Coordinates of C-alpha atoms and ligand atoms in Angstrom, one line a residue:
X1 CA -2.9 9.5 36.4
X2 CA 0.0 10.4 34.2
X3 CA 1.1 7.5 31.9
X4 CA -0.6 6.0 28.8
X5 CA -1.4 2.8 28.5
X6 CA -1.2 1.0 24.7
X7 CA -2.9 -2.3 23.8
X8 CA -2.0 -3.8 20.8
X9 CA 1.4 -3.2 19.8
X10 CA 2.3 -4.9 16.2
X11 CA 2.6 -3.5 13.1
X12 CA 1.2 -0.2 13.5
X13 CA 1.0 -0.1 17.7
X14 CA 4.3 -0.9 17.9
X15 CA 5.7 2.3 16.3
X16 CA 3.1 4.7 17.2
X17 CA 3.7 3.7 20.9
X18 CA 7.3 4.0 19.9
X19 CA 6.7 7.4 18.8
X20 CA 4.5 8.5 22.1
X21 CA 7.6 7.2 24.1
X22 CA 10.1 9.1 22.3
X23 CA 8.1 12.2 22.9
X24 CA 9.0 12.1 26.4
X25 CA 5.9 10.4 28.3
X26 CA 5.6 7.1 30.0
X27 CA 3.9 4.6 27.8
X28 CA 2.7 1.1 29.3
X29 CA 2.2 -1.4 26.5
X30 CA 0.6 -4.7 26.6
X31 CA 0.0 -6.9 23.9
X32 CA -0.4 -10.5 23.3
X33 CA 2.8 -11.6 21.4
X34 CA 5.7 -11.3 23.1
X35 CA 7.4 -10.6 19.6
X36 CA 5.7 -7.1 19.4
X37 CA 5.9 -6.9 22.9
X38 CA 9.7 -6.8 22.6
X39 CA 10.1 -4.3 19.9
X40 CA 7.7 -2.2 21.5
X41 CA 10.5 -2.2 24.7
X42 CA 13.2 -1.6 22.3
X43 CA 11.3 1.4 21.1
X44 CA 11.6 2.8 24.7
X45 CA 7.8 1.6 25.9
X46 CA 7.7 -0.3 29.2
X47 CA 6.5 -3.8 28.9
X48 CA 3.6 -5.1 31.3
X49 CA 2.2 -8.2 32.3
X50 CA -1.4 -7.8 31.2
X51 CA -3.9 -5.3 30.0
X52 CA -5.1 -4.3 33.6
X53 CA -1.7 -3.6 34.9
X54 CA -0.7 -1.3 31.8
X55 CA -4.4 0.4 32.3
X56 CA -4.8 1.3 36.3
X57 CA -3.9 4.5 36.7
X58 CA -3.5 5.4 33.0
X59 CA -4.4 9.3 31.7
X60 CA -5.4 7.9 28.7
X61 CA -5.5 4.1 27.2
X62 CA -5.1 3.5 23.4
X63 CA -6.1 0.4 21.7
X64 CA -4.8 -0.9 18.3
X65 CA -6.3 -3.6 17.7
X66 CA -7.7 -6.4 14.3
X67 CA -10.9 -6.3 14.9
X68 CA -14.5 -5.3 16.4
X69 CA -14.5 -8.5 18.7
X70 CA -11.3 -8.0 20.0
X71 CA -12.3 -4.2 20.4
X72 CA -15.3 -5.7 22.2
X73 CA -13.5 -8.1 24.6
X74 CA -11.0 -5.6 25.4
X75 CA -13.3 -3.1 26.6
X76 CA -16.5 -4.6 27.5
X77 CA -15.2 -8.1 29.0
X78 CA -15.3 -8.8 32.6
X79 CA -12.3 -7.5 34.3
X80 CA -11.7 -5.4 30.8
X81 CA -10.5 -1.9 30.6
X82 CA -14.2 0.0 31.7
X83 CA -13.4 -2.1 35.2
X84 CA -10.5 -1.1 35.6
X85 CA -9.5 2.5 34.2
X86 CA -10.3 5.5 36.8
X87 CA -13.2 7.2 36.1
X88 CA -12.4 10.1 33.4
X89 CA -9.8 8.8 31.5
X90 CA -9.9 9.5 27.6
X91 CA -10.2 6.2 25.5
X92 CA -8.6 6.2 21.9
X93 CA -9.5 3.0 19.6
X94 CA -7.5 3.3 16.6
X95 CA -8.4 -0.4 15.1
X96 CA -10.0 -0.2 12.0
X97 CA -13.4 -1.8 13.5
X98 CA -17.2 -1.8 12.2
X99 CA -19.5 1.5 12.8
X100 CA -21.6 -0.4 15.1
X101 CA -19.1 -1.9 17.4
X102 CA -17.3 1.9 17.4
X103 CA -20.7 3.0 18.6
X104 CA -21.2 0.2 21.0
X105 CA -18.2 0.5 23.0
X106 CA -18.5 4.4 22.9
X107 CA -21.8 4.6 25.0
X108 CA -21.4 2.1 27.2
X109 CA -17.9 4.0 28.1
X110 CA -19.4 7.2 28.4
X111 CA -22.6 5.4 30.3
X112 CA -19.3 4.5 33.0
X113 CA -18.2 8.1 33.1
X114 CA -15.1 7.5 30.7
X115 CA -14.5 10.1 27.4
X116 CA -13.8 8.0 24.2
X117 CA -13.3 8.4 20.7
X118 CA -12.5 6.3 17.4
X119 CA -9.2 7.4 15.8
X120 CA -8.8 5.0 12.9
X121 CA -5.8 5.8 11.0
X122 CA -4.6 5.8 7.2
X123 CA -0.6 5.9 6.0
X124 CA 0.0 2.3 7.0
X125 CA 3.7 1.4 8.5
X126 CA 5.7 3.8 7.1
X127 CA 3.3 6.6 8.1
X128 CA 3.3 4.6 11.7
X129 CA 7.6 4.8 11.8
X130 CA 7.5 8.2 10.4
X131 CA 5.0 9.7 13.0
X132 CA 2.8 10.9 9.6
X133 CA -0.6 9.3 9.8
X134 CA -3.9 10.5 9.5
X135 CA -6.4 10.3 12.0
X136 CA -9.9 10.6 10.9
X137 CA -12.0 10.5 14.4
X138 CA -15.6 10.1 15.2
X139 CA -16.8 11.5 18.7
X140 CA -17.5 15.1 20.5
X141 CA -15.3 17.8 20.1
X142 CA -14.2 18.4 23.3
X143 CA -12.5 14.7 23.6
X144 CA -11.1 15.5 20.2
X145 CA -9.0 18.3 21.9
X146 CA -8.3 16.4 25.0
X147 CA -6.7 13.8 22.7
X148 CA -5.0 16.1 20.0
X149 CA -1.6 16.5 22.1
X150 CA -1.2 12.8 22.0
X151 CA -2.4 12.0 18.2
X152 CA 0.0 15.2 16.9
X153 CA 2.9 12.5 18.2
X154 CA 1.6 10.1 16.1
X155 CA 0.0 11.6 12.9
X156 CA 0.4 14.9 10.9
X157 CA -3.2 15.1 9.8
X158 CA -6.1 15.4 12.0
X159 CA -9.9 15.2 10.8
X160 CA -12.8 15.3 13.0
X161 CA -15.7 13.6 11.4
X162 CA -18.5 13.5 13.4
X163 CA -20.1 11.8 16.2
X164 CA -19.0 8.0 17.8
X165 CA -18.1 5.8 14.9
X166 CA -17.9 8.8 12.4
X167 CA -13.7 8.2 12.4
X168 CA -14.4 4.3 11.5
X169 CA -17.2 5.5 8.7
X170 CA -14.5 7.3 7.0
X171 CA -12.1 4.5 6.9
X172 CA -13.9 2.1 5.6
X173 CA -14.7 4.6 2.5
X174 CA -10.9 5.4 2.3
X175 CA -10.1 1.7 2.6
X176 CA -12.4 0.5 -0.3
X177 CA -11.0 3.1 -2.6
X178 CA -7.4 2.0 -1.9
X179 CA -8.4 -2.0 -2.2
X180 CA -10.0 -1.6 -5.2
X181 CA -7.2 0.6 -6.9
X182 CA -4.5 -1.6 -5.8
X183 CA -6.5 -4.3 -7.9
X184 CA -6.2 -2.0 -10.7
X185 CA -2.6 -1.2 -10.3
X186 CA -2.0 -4.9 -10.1
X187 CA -3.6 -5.4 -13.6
X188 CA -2.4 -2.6 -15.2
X189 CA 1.2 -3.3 -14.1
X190 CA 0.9 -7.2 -15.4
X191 CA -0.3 -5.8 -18.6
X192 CA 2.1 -3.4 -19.4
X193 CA 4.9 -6.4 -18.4
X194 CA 2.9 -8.3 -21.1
X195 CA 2.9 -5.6 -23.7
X196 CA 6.4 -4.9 -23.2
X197 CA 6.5 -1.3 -20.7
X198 CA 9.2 -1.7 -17.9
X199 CA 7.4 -1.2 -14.5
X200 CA 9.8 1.4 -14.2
X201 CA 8.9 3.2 -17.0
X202 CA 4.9 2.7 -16.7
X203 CA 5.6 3.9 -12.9
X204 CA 6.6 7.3 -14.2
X205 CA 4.5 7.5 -16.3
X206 CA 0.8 6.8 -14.3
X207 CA 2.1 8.6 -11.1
X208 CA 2.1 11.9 -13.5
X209 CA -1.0 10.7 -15.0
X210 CA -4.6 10.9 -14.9
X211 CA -4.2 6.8 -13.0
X212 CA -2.0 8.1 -10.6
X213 CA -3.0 7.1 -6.6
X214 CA -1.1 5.7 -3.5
X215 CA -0.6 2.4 -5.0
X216 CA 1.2 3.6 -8.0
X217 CA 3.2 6.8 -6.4
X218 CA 4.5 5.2 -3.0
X219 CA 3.2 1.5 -3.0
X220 CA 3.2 0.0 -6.0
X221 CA 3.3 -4.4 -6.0
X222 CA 6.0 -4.7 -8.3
X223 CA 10.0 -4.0 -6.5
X224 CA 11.7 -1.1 -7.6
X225 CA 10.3 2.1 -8.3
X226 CA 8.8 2.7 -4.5
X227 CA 11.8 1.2 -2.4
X228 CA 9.7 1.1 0.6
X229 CA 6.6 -0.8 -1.2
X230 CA 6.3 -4.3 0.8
X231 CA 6.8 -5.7 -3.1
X232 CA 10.6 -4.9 -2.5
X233 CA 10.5 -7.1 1.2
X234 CA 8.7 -10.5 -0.2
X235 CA 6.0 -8.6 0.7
X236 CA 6.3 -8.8 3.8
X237 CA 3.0 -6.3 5.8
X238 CA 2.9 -3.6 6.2
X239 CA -1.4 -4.4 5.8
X240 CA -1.9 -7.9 5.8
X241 CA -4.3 -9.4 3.1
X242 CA -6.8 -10.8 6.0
X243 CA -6.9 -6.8 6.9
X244 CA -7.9 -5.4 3.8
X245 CA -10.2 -8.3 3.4
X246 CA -12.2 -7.7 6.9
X247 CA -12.1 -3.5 5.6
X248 CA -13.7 -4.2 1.9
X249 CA -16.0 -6.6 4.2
X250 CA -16.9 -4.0 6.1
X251 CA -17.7 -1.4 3.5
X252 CA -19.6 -4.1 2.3
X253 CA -22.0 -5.0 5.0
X254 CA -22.1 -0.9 5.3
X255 CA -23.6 -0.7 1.8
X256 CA -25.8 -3.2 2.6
X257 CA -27.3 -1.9 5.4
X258 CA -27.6 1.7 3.9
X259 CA -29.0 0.5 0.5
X260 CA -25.8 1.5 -1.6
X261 CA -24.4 0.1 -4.8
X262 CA -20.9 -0.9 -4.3
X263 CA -20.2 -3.6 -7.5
X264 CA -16.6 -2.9 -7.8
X265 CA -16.3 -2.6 -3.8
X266 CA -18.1 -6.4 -3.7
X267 CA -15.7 -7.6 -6.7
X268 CA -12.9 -6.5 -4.8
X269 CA -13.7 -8.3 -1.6
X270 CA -13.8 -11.4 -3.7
X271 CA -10.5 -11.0 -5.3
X272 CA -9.1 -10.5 -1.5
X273 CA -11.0 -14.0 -0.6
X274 CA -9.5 -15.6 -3.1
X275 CA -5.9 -13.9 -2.5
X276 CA -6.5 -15.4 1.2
X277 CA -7.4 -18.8 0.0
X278 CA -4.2 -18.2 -2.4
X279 CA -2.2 -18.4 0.9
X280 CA -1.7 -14.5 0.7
X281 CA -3.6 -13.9 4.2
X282 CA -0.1 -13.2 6.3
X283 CA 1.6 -11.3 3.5
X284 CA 1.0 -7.6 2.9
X285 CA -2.4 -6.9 0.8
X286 CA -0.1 -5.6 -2.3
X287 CA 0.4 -9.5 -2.9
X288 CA -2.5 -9.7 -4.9
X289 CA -0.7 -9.2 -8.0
X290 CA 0.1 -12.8 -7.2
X291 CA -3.5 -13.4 -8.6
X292 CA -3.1 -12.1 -12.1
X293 CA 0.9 -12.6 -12.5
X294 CA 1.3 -16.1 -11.6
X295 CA 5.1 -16.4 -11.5
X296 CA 5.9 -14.0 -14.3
X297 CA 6.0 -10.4 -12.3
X298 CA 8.0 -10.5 -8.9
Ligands
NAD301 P1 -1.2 -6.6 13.8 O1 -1.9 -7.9 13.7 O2 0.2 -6.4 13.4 O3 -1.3 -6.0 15.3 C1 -2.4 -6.2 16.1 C2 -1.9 -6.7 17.5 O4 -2.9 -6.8 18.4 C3 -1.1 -8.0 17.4 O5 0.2 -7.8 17.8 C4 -1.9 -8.9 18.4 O6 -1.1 -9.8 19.1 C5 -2.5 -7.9 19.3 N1 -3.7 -8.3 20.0 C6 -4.8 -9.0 19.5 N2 -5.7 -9.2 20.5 C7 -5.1 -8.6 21.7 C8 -5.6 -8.5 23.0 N3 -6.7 -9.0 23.4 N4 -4.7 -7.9 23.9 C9 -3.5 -7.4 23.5 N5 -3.1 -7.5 22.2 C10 -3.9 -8.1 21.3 O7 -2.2 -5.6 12.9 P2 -1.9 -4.1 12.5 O8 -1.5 -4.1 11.1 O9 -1.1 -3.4 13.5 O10 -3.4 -3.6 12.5 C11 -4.0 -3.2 13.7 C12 -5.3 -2.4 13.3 O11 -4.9 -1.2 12.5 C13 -6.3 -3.2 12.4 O12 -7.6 -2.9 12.7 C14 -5.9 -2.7 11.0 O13 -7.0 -2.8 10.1 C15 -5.6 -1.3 11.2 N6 -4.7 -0.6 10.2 C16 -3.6 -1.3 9.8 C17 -2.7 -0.6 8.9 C18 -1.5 -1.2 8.3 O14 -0.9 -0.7 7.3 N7 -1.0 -2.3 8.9 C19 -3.1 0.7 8.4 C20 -4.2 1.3 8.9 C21 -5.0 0.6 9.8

């Protein structure tokens, strides 16, 4: 058992599994579009024909995946990766997935005699390319360690949070804050264009000011002053609308179940409906400026 096996190779598998290859080790990626299948070989991984063939024998098996059900089938189907991984390999799920889902897969892994943990990440594409994510991971401490080799290739920060489906708590918090401040950035930013302030000059201004934040300093929706913002590629993901919509969804049936007020987190996850409906779904979730410019800001 020496190679890693990687499921779910688009926008964010693809370079991370680019990045594991680099580092010298032999990946085995399998994913379901032959698009990111190819530019995950061109990145040096080595294509497979199917899930089960890039899992037998892995070391460890890393999943990137939408969502919980795909999570779910992955693992848990008939013929999935619990039947055939060897006994004792480490599971990482990076997906951005509910609590209860994390949880669910977790113990009925460890019930098979597998080690797993949920690695969500944060630092979106750029992070991905540049090896400079942050992985905030739920599970025991000793599979944290087993797996810290392999994230360091990835990611430059490292947080253990807790137990199984601590990781995935943590993300959906971080995720609400930055779907609700890109919101803000988006009206703030069509404002000052209505009041007369170059985006430009407002962007210097806010990211040495008390509104600064990750929309504003490195991913702001209008082109120019953050060349690698998706607003200078058509907006082009990047994090897809339909993304950030399943996240602010999921902080949302989180704060349901625990009893917590979340009014701007709910109004957010509105506005993201409506920027799907908008025909924003495939485009990257800095599109919904599109919402309050109509036509005037690019
Ligand atoms: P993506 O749609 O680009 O990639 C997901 C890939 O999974 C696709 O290529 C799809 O074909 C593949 N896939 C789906 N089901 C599969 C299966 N059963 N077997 C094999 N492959 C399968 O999405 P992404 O942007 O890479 O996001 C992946 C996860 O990472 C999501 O949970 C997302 O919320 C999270 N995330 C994304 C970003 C970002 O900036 N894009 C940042 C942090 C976290």
């Amino acid at each position: 058992m020496t190679h890693t096996a990687f499921i779910g190779v688009g926008n964010m598998g693809g370079p991370m599994s680019r990045n594991l290859a680099q580092s010298g080790q032999e990946v085995k990626v399998f994913d379901l579009s032959p698009t990111a299948m190819q530019a995950a070989a061109e990145g040096g991984a080595v294509p497979s024909q199917s899930a089960t063939q890039a899992v037998e024998g892995a070391a460890t098996v890393i999943t990137m995946l939408p969502e919980g059900k795909h999570v779910k089938a992955a693992y848990l189907d008939e013929g999935g990766i619990l039947d055939t991984a060897e006994p004792g390999t480490l599971f990482i799920d990076c997906s951005t997935i509910d609590v209860a889902s994390a949880r669910e897969v977790a113990t009925a892994a460890k019930a098979r005699g597998f080690r797993m943990i949920d690695a969500p990440v944060s630092g979106g594409t750029v992070g991905a390319d540049a090896a400079t994510l942050t992985f905030m991971i739920g599970g025991d401490a000793a599979d944290v360690e087993a797996a810290r080799a392999q994230l360091e290739k990835m990611g430059k920060t490292i947080v253990h949070c807790g137990g199984s489906g601590n990781g995935q708590a943590a993300k959906i918090c971080n995720n609400m804050i930055g779907g609700i401040t890109m919101i803000a950035v988006s009206e703030a930013f069509c404002l000052g264009e209505r009041l007369g302030i170059t985006a430009e000059d407002l962007q210097k201004v806010v990211a040495a000011s008390s509104g600064s934040c990750f929309a504003v300093t490195n991913y702001l929706p209008v082109a120019g002053p953050t060349p690698l913002s998706p607003a200078n590629f058509d907006f082009k993901p990047g994090f897809m609308t339909k993304l950030m919509l399943k996240d602010m969804r999921l902080s949302q049936m989180a704060a349901v179940e625990t009893g917590q007020p979340s009014p701007l987190g709910a109004q957010a996850a509105m506005l993201y409906a409506m920027a799907e409906q908008e025909g924003l779904a495939d485009l990257d979730y800095s599109s919904i400026i599109h919402l309050f410019n109509k036509g005037r800001v690019k």
